[in-house]
């Protein structure tokens, strides 16, 4: 890399729009959306879609709610032409959807495009030609006047050919290609020349599309350009002002949002930002950004994983696991502090509350996601995440100090394996750590009166079956006394908690007992059983077996 990049690269010049208004604007309603997945997205694929994949994508876009869909470039290839014909001849276009097609400003291509559209009820025909200085000078070798005449004459050709198809409701669209690199005054001159031919009206508008064909500036500068154009073009009340951002600088979403604030009415883009180089505008990103601000985007992403699967199939490209809103990991927290905050916020939230959750800008359920993947455990995780997974998947409500204790066992496992642990992995580790073996169910009898409870029975302690007998103020007190006498160890219950794990005929209870053993070890024991007393007794044995054994202690 150059030590002085200014010797090779030039900063994008500012617009000097001193009275700009867009910084104070607020997006309060959805724009007109136009999907270009089947055209701009398709042309960027290693292997462009065949007709079955194009049809699957088209039907998905319709289901999502797009009312304008650019379906192809019919003059570019036979597949593109045939797909357009298939849509028309098989009556695949819903009554509330308008298809859009693209053509360069060349007469043979324009005529071929209209041939492809014969019989279509409604269509947007999209004309473009390059306007930027580098294209005029290096690629086309044309003067400004010649560029204007190219756009004007082909706009007239549009109008003339469309007149031969009076049964179709035509909308004309024009893009000064590389608008983002074109002088604003010249862009206005070309746009005005085109609209002077088309003569749109407020009742029958045309579309003027402003593409960031290559993204060169910060989004605020593009917003200045859009606001300048919005103010200065002729026949503005008869124009739908559209923008078509690309993502070369990684700011396509910001560019689109600021452009809407600057006066744009319409956005073109692709699902999850597929497109040339670094991609087109990600319409899902912008739409769901609006949704999280309380604005209905008019597009339905409630089955976002199904949509992602379709896009991956049709494009034969994966969606990144960190892609906004749809990536596999975007609702997942591995960090312990994040997990703890999420767990506490879920516990405090009531149904119907405004969504105000740490680290989760949107409710995953609104997009058809479950909460299962919100918290996942790796070496960066803490007790909150571990407790959340065990509660959400297995119904365990671990006391705080038990969470701390078990997280240390999880950390040891993570340090040894270096791998992520699933909820199932955590459950298996929890069962092993706290000796939750169904075959160890205690067999006992309770008796007594006047505040005294006697317990007798057989219990497994350290793998041996022992007969124990004891009395106390309750079953737990009686069992602790008998166990202390039989093992020669001091056992004291510090804390006790229990809850139902499930309901119905197969309901289970979980008991958590914090024990002090031999006045030096504090450990938790856990028991699970349909009977709460049995669960509690099992928890006490679990804690005793987990405590380090004193040298002088032995099973009596």
XYZ file of C-alpha atoms in Angstrom, residues 136-549:
414
model
C -17.922 9.623 -21.669
C -14.197 10.120 -22.135
C -12.703 6.610 -22.048
C -15.414 4.073 -22.805
C -17.912 5.793 -25.086
C -15.837 8.596 -26.580
C -18.890 10.877 -26.566
C -19.424 14.521 -25.680
C -22.006 15.733 -23.215
C -24.321 16.749 -26.058
C -24.024 13.282 -27.603
C -24.848 11.605 -24.294
C -27.926 13.789 -23.891
C -29.048 12.979 -27.427
C -28.475 9.258 -26.857
C -30.765 9.325 -23.840
C -33.361 11.582 -25.504
C -33.618 9.635 -28.770
C -33.956 6.283 -27.044
C -36.546 7.698 -24.668
C -38.484 8.699 -27.768
C -38.045 5.174 -29.179
C -39.543 3.803 -25.945
C -42.549 6.019 -26.387
C -43.000 5.138 -30.052
C -42.734 1.359 -29.600
C -44.966 1.334 -26.515
C -47.678 2.938 -28.615
C -47.765 -0.262 -30.681
C -48.888 -2.179 -27.570
C -51.888 -0.168 -26.347
C -53.260 -2.998 -24.178
C -50.296 -2.818 -21.803
C -50.096 -0.318 -18.955
C -46.540 0.975 -19.462
C -44.323 2.754 -16.931
C -41.014 4.135 -18.167
C -37.901 4.240 -16.033
C -34.572 5.920 -16.739
C -31.212 5.514 -14.994
C -28.237 7.794 -15.631
C -25.776 4.942 -15.051
C -22.945 5.922 -12.711
C -25.022 8.790 -11.361
C -22.835 8.555 -8.255
C -19.853 9.671 -10.378
C -21.636 12.168 -12.617
C -21.673 15.950 -12.213
C -25.020 16.919 -10.697
C -25.717 19.596 -13.269
C -25.119 17.144 -16.096
C -27.259 14.454 -14.457
C -30.078 16.983 -14.249
C -29.612 17.913 -17.918
C -29.914 14.287 -19.052
C -32.849 13.490 -16.746
C -34.726 16.595 -17.863
C -34.175 15.689 -21.513
C -35.677 12.228 -20.932
C -38.706 13.449 -18.985
C -39.303 16.144 -21.596
C -39.862 13.320 -24.098
C -41.961 11.120 -21.829
C -44.047 13.992 -20.422
C -45.071 12.233 -17.216
C -47.922 13.603 -15.131
C -48.766 13.361 -11.431
C -51.360 10.748 -12.416
C -49.024 8.838 -14.720
C -45.526 9.137 -13.341
C -42.233 7.907 -14.710
C -39.390 6.562 -12.578
C -36.004 8.237 -12.405
C -33.502 5.884 -10.824
C -30.270 7.194 -9.297
C -27.721 4.389 -8.945
C -24.567 4.340 -6.898
C -23.209 2.154 -9.664
C -19.901 2.207 -7.816
C -19.936 3.517 -4.267
C -17.254 6.201 -3.933
C -18.483 8.578 -1.249
C -19.728 8.489 2.296
C -23.518 8.104 2.567
C -24.038 11.707 3.634
C -22.523 12.972 0.373
C -24.815 10.728 -1.657
C -27.750 12.039 0.400
C -26.683 15.574 -0.550
C -26.668 14.513 -4.206
C -30.142 13.027 -3.933
C -31.532 16.075 -2.150
C -29.996 18.374 -4.774
C -31.550 16.304 -7.563
C -34.861 16.091 -5.715
C -34.960 19.881 -5.571
C -33.713 20.734 -9.051
C -35.031 18.254 -11.616
C -37.961 19.377 -13.734
C -41.380 17.717 -13.422
C -40.554 16.445 -9.922
C -44.231 16.013 -9.044
C -44.509 13.562 -11.939
C -41.433 11.507 -11.006
C -40.981 8.559 -8.680
C -37.435 9.202 -7.469
C -35.671 5.876 -7.022
C -32.197 4.930 -5.789
C -30.157 1.819 -6.521
C -27.256 1.608 -4.036
C -24.297 -0.713 -4.344
C -22.100 -1.655 -1.420
C -18.496 -1.080 -2.515
C -17.684 0.864 0.661
C -19.842 -1.371 2.846
C -22.342 1.434 3.430
C -25.148 0.502 1.040
C -27.746 0.316 3.800
C -26.834 3.733 5.191
C -26.793 5.155 1.665
C -30.338 3.909 1.064
C -31.693 5.155 4.377
C -30.170 8.616 4.015
C -31.389 8.775 0.415
C -34.953 8.187 1.638
C -34.472 10.986 4.143
C -33.193 13.165 1.278
C -36.315 12.746 -0.863
C -36.154 9.360 -2.592
C -39.449 7.485 -2.945
C -38.285 4.067 -4.041
C -35.485 1.565 -3.387
C -34.045 -1.122 -5.645
C -32.054 -3.951 -4.141
C -31.666 -7.684 -3.550
C -32.466 -10.103 -0.768
C -29.476 -10.205 1.584
C -27.521 -7.862 -0.705
C -26.505 -10.192 -3.528
C -24.985 -8.380 -6.516
C -21.887 -7.326 -8.415
C -18.631 -6.932 -6.459
C -19.669 -6.399 -2.812
C -23.336 -6.499 -3.709
C -26.470 -4.449 -4.113
C -28.505 -2.858 -1.392
C -29.763 -5.460 1.090
C -33.505 -4.758 1.088
C -34.056 -7.133 4.023
C -31.663 -5.080 6.123
C -33.380 -1.784 5.349
C -36.885 -3.227 5.732
C -36.162 -4.763 9.129
C -34.315 -1.658 10.272
C -37.604 0.155 9.654
C -39.546 -2.575 11.446
C -37.419 -2.179 14.587
C -38.273 1.541 14.545
C -41.994 0.799 14.519
C -42.488 1.312 10.767
C -44.331 -1.388 8.827
C -42.075 -2.139 5.826
C -44.844 -3.806 3.836
C -42.649 -6.866 3.264
C -43.118 -10.125 5.159
C -39.989 -11.761 6.551
C -41.761 -13.830 9.208
C -40.276 -17.001 7.672
C -36.810 -15.636 7.203
C -35.008 -18.985 7.369
C -37.150 -20.363 4.535
C -36.385 -17.256 2.496
C -32.678 -17.670 3.169
C -32.836 -21.318 2.053
C -34.500 -20.278 -1.202
C -31.972 -17.529 -1.853
C -29.066 -19.867 -1.177
C -30.557 -22.456 -3.528
C -31.296 -20.001 -6.326
C -28.032 -18.055 -6.067
C -25.908 -21.069 -5.117
C -24.159 -18.783 -2.672
C -24.246 -19.031 1.143
C -25.584 -16.291 3.393
C -22.959 -15.359 5.963
C -23.693 -16.553 9.539
C -23.217 -12.964 10.765
C -25.449 -11.397 8.098
C -27.856 -8.881 9.686
C -31.187 -10.346 10.791
C -30.849 -13.664 8.929
C -27.421 -15.115 9.705
C -27.319 -18.285 11.767
C -25.481 -16.556 14.623
C -26.990 -13.049 14.670
C -29.298 -13.747 17.620
C -26.681 -15.756 19.488
C -24.627 -14.548 22.440
C -21.540 -16.429 23.544
C -20.269 -13.748 25.923
C -21.037 -14.450 29.551
C -22.012 -10.871 30.416
C -24.291 -10.665 27.378
C -25.915 -13.975 28.270
C -26.545 -12.917 31.835
C -28.184 -9.661 30.720
C -30.396 -11.452 28.184
C -31.460 -14.073 30.733
C -32.449 -11.415 33.267
C -34.296 -9.345 30.663
C -36.297 -12.349 29.455
C -37.234 -13.153 33.041
C -38.446 -9.575 33.616
C -40.321 -9.170 30.341
C -44.104 -9.498 30.253
C -46.109 -10.452 27.148
C -47.159 -7.277 25.358
C -44.264 -5.166 26.654
C -42.411 -2.909 24.245
C -39.362 -4.808 22.993
C -36.467 -3.516 25.090
C -33.944 -6.316 25.298
C -30.183 -6.082 25.705
C -28.220 -7.267 22.665
C -31.368 -8.205 20.690
C -32.605 -5.360 18.449
C -35.529 -7.466 17.192
C -37.571 -10.315 18.618
C -36.358 -13.438 16.763
C -39.881 -14.867 16.974
C -41.149 -12.103 14.678
C -38.964 -13.612 11.970
C -39.924 -17.209 12.666
C -36.892 -17.944 14.813
C -37.068 -19.662 18.188
C -35.156 -18.560 21.267
C -33.193 -21.818 21.204
C -30.146 -20.254 19.542
C -30.203 -16.934 21.427
C -27.612 -18.203 23.880
C -24.911 -20.707 23.017
C -21.996 -21.754 25.148
C -18.311 -21.648 24.365
C -15.188 -20.709 26.294
C -16.321 -17.063 26.474
C -19.634 -17.905 28.092
C -20.700 -17.397 31.680
C -23.168 -18.750 34.182
C -26.084 -16.746 32.768
C -25.900 -18.371 29.363
C -25.516 -21.849 30.805
C -28.467 -21.341 33.127
C -30.577 -19.917 30.308
C -30.057 -22.960 28.098
C -30.788 -25.434 30.875
C -33.948 -23.534 31.801
C -35.224 -22.929 28.277
C -34.524 -26.462 27.050
C -34.853 -28.620 30.186
C -36.867 -26.529 32.636
C -34.159 -26.240 35.308
C -34.171 -23.061 37.424
C -30.712 -23.143 38.955
C -30.045 -21.051 42.067
C -27.415 -18.393 41.519
C -24.652 -20.088 43.502
C -25.363 -23.351 41.727
C -25.022 -21.500 38.421
C -21.580 -20.318 39.507
C -20.560 -23.781 40.652
C -21.703 -25.573 37.489
C -20.176 -22.923 35.226
C -16.785 -23.944 36.575
C -17.412 -27.531 35.467
C -18.489 -26.246 32.049
C -15.378 -24.099 31.787
C -13.169 -27.103 32.532
C -14.921 -29.027 29.765
C -14.584 -26.087 27.362
C -10.890 -25.668 28.147
C -10.345 -29.361 27.454
C -12.340 -29.574 24.229
C -12.220 -26.014 22.875
C -15.617 -26.609 21.249
C -19.018 -25.061 21.570
C -21.441 -26.891 23.874
C -25.061 -27.285 22.852
C -27.951 -27.403 25.300
C -27.901 -31.196 24.986
C -24.176 -31.242 25.769
C -24.777 -29.104 28.860
C -27.566 -31.370 30.031
C -25.368 -34.458 29.713
C -22.586 -32.705 31.614
C -25.046 -31.560 34.290
C -26.399 -35.089 34.705
C -22.893 -36.471 35.093
C -21.680 -33.708 37.417
C -24.660 -34.027 39.795
C -25.108 -37.807 39.549
C -28.626 -37.691 38.099
C -28.847 -41.434 37.560
C -32.424 -42.714 37.445
C -31.294 -46.122 38.783
C -30.249 -44.504 42.091
C -33.810 -43.714 43.178
C -33.932 -44.029 47.000
C -36.169 -46.615 48.685
C -37.431 -45.363 52.059
C -40.257 -45.298 54.571
C -41.476 -42.311 56.577
C -43.265 -42.507 59.902
C -43.787 -40.429 63.006
C -46.063 -37.977 64.745
C -46.037 -34.874 66.969
C -43.386 -33.079 64.912
C -40.951 -35.987 64.691
C -40.347 -37.842 61.431
C -38.548 -41.174 61.235
C -36.933 -42.366 58.023
C -35.600 -45.776 57.158
C -34.562 -47.401 53.928
C -31.803 -48.201 51.503
C -29.706 -45.585 49.767
C -26.745 -45.626 47.404
C -23.832 -43.609 48.721
C -20.502 -43.631 46.877
C -21.705 -46.597 44.835
C -22.603 -48.715 47.852
C -26.126 -49.535 49.009
C -26.496 -48.633 52.681
C -29.315 -49.076 55.171
C -29.991 -45.845 57.063
C -32.304 -44.951 59.916
C -32.871 -41.576 61.496
C -35.254 -39.090 63.077
C -35.731 -35.381 62.680
C -38.175 -32.527 62.389
C -38.845 -33.475 58.791
C -37.750 -35.947 56.106
C -34.678 -33.913 55.098
C -33.567 -33.321 58.695
C -34.049 -37.016 59.519
C -32.131 -38.147 56.443
C -29.226 -35.723 56.994
C -28.844 -36.936 60.591
C -28.879 -40.608 59.547
C -26.442 -39.968 56.692
C -24.032 -38.044 58.937
C -24.017 -40.857 61.470
C -23.529 -43.552 58.827
C -20.668 -41.801 57.024
C -18.965 -40.129 59.951
C -19.099 -36.788 58.139
C -20.578 -33.519 59.273
C -23.405 -32.570 56.897
C -25.379 -29.330 57.179
C -28.011 -27.931 54.809
C -27.310 -24.268 53.996
C -29.929 -23.608 51.328
C -32.724 -25.532 49.717
C -34.822 -24.847 46.601
C -37.221 -26.920 44.580
C -39.618 -26.505 41.674
C -41.697 -28.505 39.245
C -39.916 -29.272 35.994
C -42.959 -30.447 34.044
C -46.699 -30.863 34.429
C -49.131 -33.727 33.993
C -48.953 -37.403 34.845
C -45.196 -37.567 34.263
C -44.391 -34.413 36.237
C -40.917 -34.221 37.735
C -39.627 -32.130 40.602
C -36.112 -30.759 40.885
C -34.450 -30.163 44.257
C -31.281 -28.139 44.807
C -29.527 -28.450 48.149
C -26.480 -26.453 49.190
C -24.490 -28.414 51.777
C -21.566 -27.724 54.103
C -19.551 -30.925 54.470
C -17.058 -31.400 57.329
C -17.234 -27.621 57.968
C -14.830 -27.007 55.079
C -16.514 -27.867 51.791
C -19.586 -26.109 50.405
C -21.159 -27.944 47.488
C -24.484 -28.271 45.719
C -26.394 -31.453 45.175
C -29.225 -31.919 42.708
C -32.012 -34.473 42.656
C -34.899 -35.099 40.288
C -37.878 -37.335 40.927
C -41.650 -37.418 40.610
C -41.716 -37.253 44.434
C -40.275 -34.090 45.968
C -38.987 -35.912 49.085
C -37.162 -38.440 46.910
C -35.748 -35.602 44.806
C -34.516 -33.863 47.979
C -32.905 -37.021 49.387
C -31.197 -37.679 46.060
C -29.923 -34.084 46.064
C -28.324 -34.545 49.478
C -26.577 -37.748 48.348
C -25.478 -35.954 45.164
C -23.855 -33.179 47.225
C -22.125 -35.618 49.586
C -20.687 -37.628 46.715
C -19.395 -34.459 45.007
C -17.616 -33.174 48.123
C -13.904 -33.985 48.466
C -13.469 -36.857 50.917
